[in-house]
Amino acid sequence: MSKADTLIRSAERRIAEVFQGIAETAYVNQGRVLECFRQERVSTAHFAPTTGYGYNDRGRETLEAIYATIFGCEDALVRSQIISGTHAIAGTMMALLEPGDLLVSAMGGPYDTLKRVIEGKNGLISKGIQYREARLSPNGGFDVDGLIQLAQEKPKMVLLQRSRGYSIQRISLTMAEIGTIIQVIKSVSPSTIILVDNCYGEFVQLHEPGHAGADLVAGSLIKNPGGGLAAGGGYVAGRAELVECVADHFVAPGLGKEIGPSLVDLRLVYQGLFISPHVVAEALKGAVLTAAVFEELGNDVYPVWDDPRGDIVQAVGLADQTELERFARIVQMYSPVDSMAKPEFAALPGYDDPVIMAAGTFVQGSSIELSCDAPARPPYMAFFQGGITYAHVRYVVEQLIRELT
Ligand SMILES: *Cc1c(COP(=O)(O)O)cnc(C)c1O
C-alpha cells in the first residue's frame, strides 16, 4: 500500500464514529425533505417551465412552500433571478433597512462579499444605515455580553452567519448556539429581526435556523440546498410579512411573490433539494477525512476531525503562498471539469485580498461541488469544501498527500 493509502485507511478507522453520526443526521433530514415533497404532492407537472411574468407558476409556488417548511419558516422566495447567496442576503438587508436603522453583525465581520455590501461603495452605510459588529469571544465563538450590550441599542436587524466563512478566527455555529444567540438578542430586544446567513449550513444538523426562532434565513442554490444539481439561484425564507417585503424589493411593490417565471425546467432544483441531505453528508465526510489526514501530517486544521460542525468548510493550513497555490492546483487538476486549468491568485470583485479558487465544477463557482478557495494572506489557509461524492474527495485527498508530501 502507498503512504497515501495507509494514511487514509487508518484515518477512516479513527473517524468511523463521526461518519456514523453524519449518516444518522442524513437519515433524519432525508425523511424531513421527503415528507415535505409528499405533503405538497409534488408531481412532474411542477417541473414545467413558465414564461413571461410567470403568473400562477405552480412549480415555483410549490417549491417555495417546501423551502419554507424545510427551513422552519412561514414563507420563502426561491428564485433563479436571485443570483447568489450575496444577492439574497444583500437584497434582504436593503429591503428591510432604512436610513437611521442600526444593523449589527453578531460575530465580528461578516463574509467577505457582505463587507462590501455594508461598507463599500453604494453599500448600506452610504445610504445612512448605522452598522456595528459584536466582538468574538477569545475562542472564536460569540460573546454574550457584547451581544447584550448591542441589543440594548435596539438594532433593526442582527446578521448572524452560520458558517465560519474565510476565517480561522471564528468558528462555525451549531444550531444550539444559534438558538442561544437568538434568545439572548430577543430577550433584550424582541422586535429585532434576526437574519441568518445560512450558506454552507443547510442540512449539516437536524434543524435549521427558522426552527430556532430566526426571522429570516438566506442562502445559495449552488451550495448545499441545490444538491449540486441546481444550475443557480438563491433563497430567502422567513416570517411571511418579512418575505413579502423582501419580494416587493426584489421584484416591485405590489407584485412581489406573484411573478417570477421559471423559464427553464425546475426538475433539477427539486431533485437537487431532494438529494441535498445525502450530498451534504458526503461533503461532510470528505471534510472530516481531510481534517484527520492533514492533522496526522502535521498541518493546522480547523475544525479538527472530531469537533462539532456547523458547516461543510474545512480549513487546512499550508506553509506559504506557494504551497497554497500547489494545493489549489491539485484540487483543480483532479476535478471532473476544467482539469487542465491552472488556477492563479487574482483580485476578485467583493474580496479584499487576491484569491485563488479551484472549482472544476459542472456549475460555475458551485461550492457544494468539491472546491477550494484561499485568500493570499497569512496564515495561508486553504478553505476546502464540498464534494458531491465522498469517493471523489477521498481520491483528491490521496493525490494531495502524494504530491505535497
Ligand atoms: C458563499 C457565502 C456567501 C455568499 O456567497 P455567494 O458566492 O454570493 O453565493 C455568504 N456567506 C457565506 C458564509 C458564504 O459561505
PDB file of N, CA, C and O and ligand atoms in Angstrom, residues 84-87 89 111 113-114 161 163 165 197 199-200 220 223 351, ligand 1:
ATOM      1  N   SER A  84     -27.145  34.717  -6.295  1.00  0.00           N
ATOM      2  CA  SER A  84     -26.173  34.088  -5.392  1.00  0.00           C
ATOM      3  C   SER A  84     -26.592  34.321  -3.947  1.00  0.00           C
ATOM      4  O   SER A  84     -27.580  35.020  -3.676  1.00  0.00           O
ATOM      5  N   GLY A  85     -25.804  33.773  -3.053  1.00  0.00           N
ATOM      6  CA  GLY A  85     -26.057  33.998  -1.628  1.00  0.00           C
ATOM      7  C   GLY A  85     -25.915  35.472  -1.278  1.00  0.00           C
ATOM      8  O   GLY A  85     -26.725  36.028  -0.529  1.00  0.00           O
ATOM      9  N   THR A  86     -24.886  36.103  -1.810  1.00  0.00           N
ATOM     10  CA  THR A  86     -24.682  37.531  -1.544  1.00  0.00           C
ATOM     11  C   THR A  86     -25.893  38.337  -2.010  1.00  0.00           C
ATOM     12  O   THR A  86     -26.358  39.236  -1.298  1.00  0.00           O
ATOM     13  N   HIS A  87     -26.393  38.009  -3.194  1.00  0.00           N
ATOM     14  CA  HIS A  87     -27.560  38.712  -3.720  1.00  0.00           C
ATOM     15  C   HIS A  87     -28.758  38.527  -2.785  1.00  0.00           C
ATOM     16  O   HIS A  87     -29.463  39.501  -2.450  1.00  0.00           O
ATOM     17  N   ILE A  89     -28.799  37.821   0.454  1.00  0.00           N
ATOM     18  CA  ILE A  89     -28.611  38.462   1.762  1.00  0.00           C
ATOM     19  C   ILE A  89     -28.587  39.985   1.612  1.00  0.00           C
ATOM     20  O   ILE A  89     -29.215  40.708   2.393  1.00  0.00           O
ATOM     21  N   TYR A 111     -19.076  37.685   6.090  1.00  0.00           N
ATOM     22  CA  TYR A 111     -18.405  37.100   4.922  1.00  0.00           C
ATOM     23  C   TYR A 111     -17.893  38.208   3.999  1.00  0.00           C
ATOM     24  O   TYR A 111     -18.518  39.256   3.871  1.00  0.00           O
ATOM     25  N   THR A 113     -17.797  39.131   0.864  1.00  0.00           N
ATOM     26  CA  THR A 113     -18.609  39.879  -0.102  1.00  0.00           C
ATOM     27  C   THR A 113     -19.642  40.765   0.606  1.00  0.00           C
ATOM     28  O   THR A 113     -20.060  41.789   0.064  1.00  0.00           O
ATOM     29  N   LEU A 114     -20.043  40.375   1.806  1.00  0.00           N
ATOM     30  CA  LEU A 114     -21.052  41.160   2.529  1.00  0.00           C
ATOM     31  C   LEU A 114     -20.440  42.392   3.188  1.00  0.00           C
ATOM     32  O   LEU A 114     -21.131  43.373   3.444  1.00  0.00           O
ATOM     33  N   GLN A 161     -24.091  34.739  10.979  1.00  0.00           N
ATOM     34  CA  GLN A 161     -23.543  33.851   9.952  1.00  0.00           C
ATOM     35  C   GLN A 161     -23.288  32.473  10.540  1.00  0.00           C
ATOM     36  O   GLN A 161     -22.578  32.346  11.532  1.00  0.00           O
ATOM     37  N   SER A 163     -21.803  29.807   9.012  1.00  0.00           N
ATOM     38  CA  SER A 163     -20.513  29.237   8.603  1.00  0.00           C
ATOM     39  C   SER A 163     -19.347  30.052   9.151  1.00  0.00           C
ATOM     40  O   SER A 163     -19.505  31.214   9.497  1.00  0.00           O
ATOM     41  N   GLY A 165     -16.974  30.982   7.285  1.00  0.00           N
ATOM     42  CA  GLY A 165     -16.513  31.871   6.213  1.00  0.00           C
ATOM     43  C   GLY A 165     -15.033  31.655   5.952  1.00  0.00           C
ATOM     44  O   GLY A 165     -14.493  30.586   6.240  1.00  0.00           O
ATOM     45  N   ASP A 197     -27.401  34.145   7.805  1.00  0.00           N
ATOM     46  CA  ASP A 197     -26.691  33.751   6.590  1.00  0.00           C
ATOM     47  C   ASP A 197     -26.444  32.247   6.723  1.00  0.00           C
ATOM     48  O   ASP A 197     -25.583  31.820   7.475  1.00  0.00           O
ATOM     49  N   CYS A 199     -25.524  30.055   4.438  1.00  0.00           N
ATOM     50  CA  CYS A 199     -24.637  29.454   3.434  1.00  0.00           C
ATOM     51  C   CYS A 199     -23.745  28.385   4.054  1.00  0.00           C
ATOM     52  O   CYS A 199     -23.118  28.629   5.081  1.00  0.00           O
ATOM     53  N   TYR A 200     -23.672  27.247   3.430  1.00  0.00           N
ATOM     54  CA  TYR A 200     -22.865  26.093   3.848  1.00  0.00           C
ATOM     55  C   TYR A 200     -23.405  25.367   5.073  1.00  0.00           C
ATOM     56  O   TYR A 200     -22.810  24.381   5.508  1.00  0.00           O
ATOM     57  N   SER A 220     -27.693  30.151  -0.845  1.00  0.00           N
ATOM     58  CA  SER A 220     -27.440  29.990  -2.278  1.00  0.00           C
ATOM     59  C   SER A 220     -27.784  28.586  -2.758  1.00  0.00           C
ATOM     60  O   SER A 220     -27.509  27.605  -2.062  1.00  0.00           O
ATOM     61  N   LYS A 223     -24.877  26.107  -3.450  1.00  0.00           N
ATOM     62  CA  LYS A 223     -24.256  25.470  -2.288  1.00  0.00           C
ATOM     63  C   LYS A 223     -25.181  24.331  -1.849  1.00  0.00           C
ATOM     64  O   LYS A 223     -25.883  23.758  -2.688  1.00  0.00           O
ATOM     65  N   TYR A 351     -13.872  40.792  -2.829  1.00  0.00           N
ATOM     66  CA  TYR A 351     -12.881  40.243  -1.894  1.00  0.00           C
ATOM     67  C   TYR A 351     -11.718  41.208  -1.705  1.00  0.00           C
ATOM     68  O   TYR A 351     -11.251  41.829  -2.666  1.00  0.00           O
TER      69      TYR A 351
HETATM   70  C1  LIG B   1     -20.811  31.703  -0.121  1.00  0.00           C
HETATM   71  C2  LIG B   1     -21.199  32.512   1.053  1.00  0.00           C
HETATM   72  C3  LIG B   1     -21.943  33.682   0.936  1.00  0.00           C
HETATM   73  C4  LIG B   1     -22.473  34.202  -0.369  1.00  0.00           C
HETATM   74  O1  LIG B   1     -21.667  33.982  -1.397  1.00  0.00           O
HETATM   75  P1  LIG B   1     -22.146  33.827  -2.919  1.00  0.00           P
HETATM   76  O2  LIG B   1     -20.888  33.401  -3.556  1.00  0.00           O
HETATM   77  O3  LIG B   1     -22.611  35.173  -3.308  1.00  0.00           O
HETATM   78  O4  LIG B   1     -23.226  32.818  -3.006  1.00  0.00           O
HETATM   79  C5  LIG B   1     -22.266  34.377   2.076  1.00  0.00           C
HETATM   80  N1  LIG B   1     -21.885  33.946   3.270  1.00  0.00           N
HETATM   81  C6  LIG B   1     -21.186  32.817   3.442  1.00  0.00           C
HETATM   82  C7  LIG B   1     -20.818  32.381   4.803  1.00  0.00           C
HETATM   83  C8  LIG B   1     -20.823  32.064   2.343  1.00  0.00           C
HETATM   84  O5  LIG B   1     -20.145  30.930   2.503  1.00  0.00           O
END
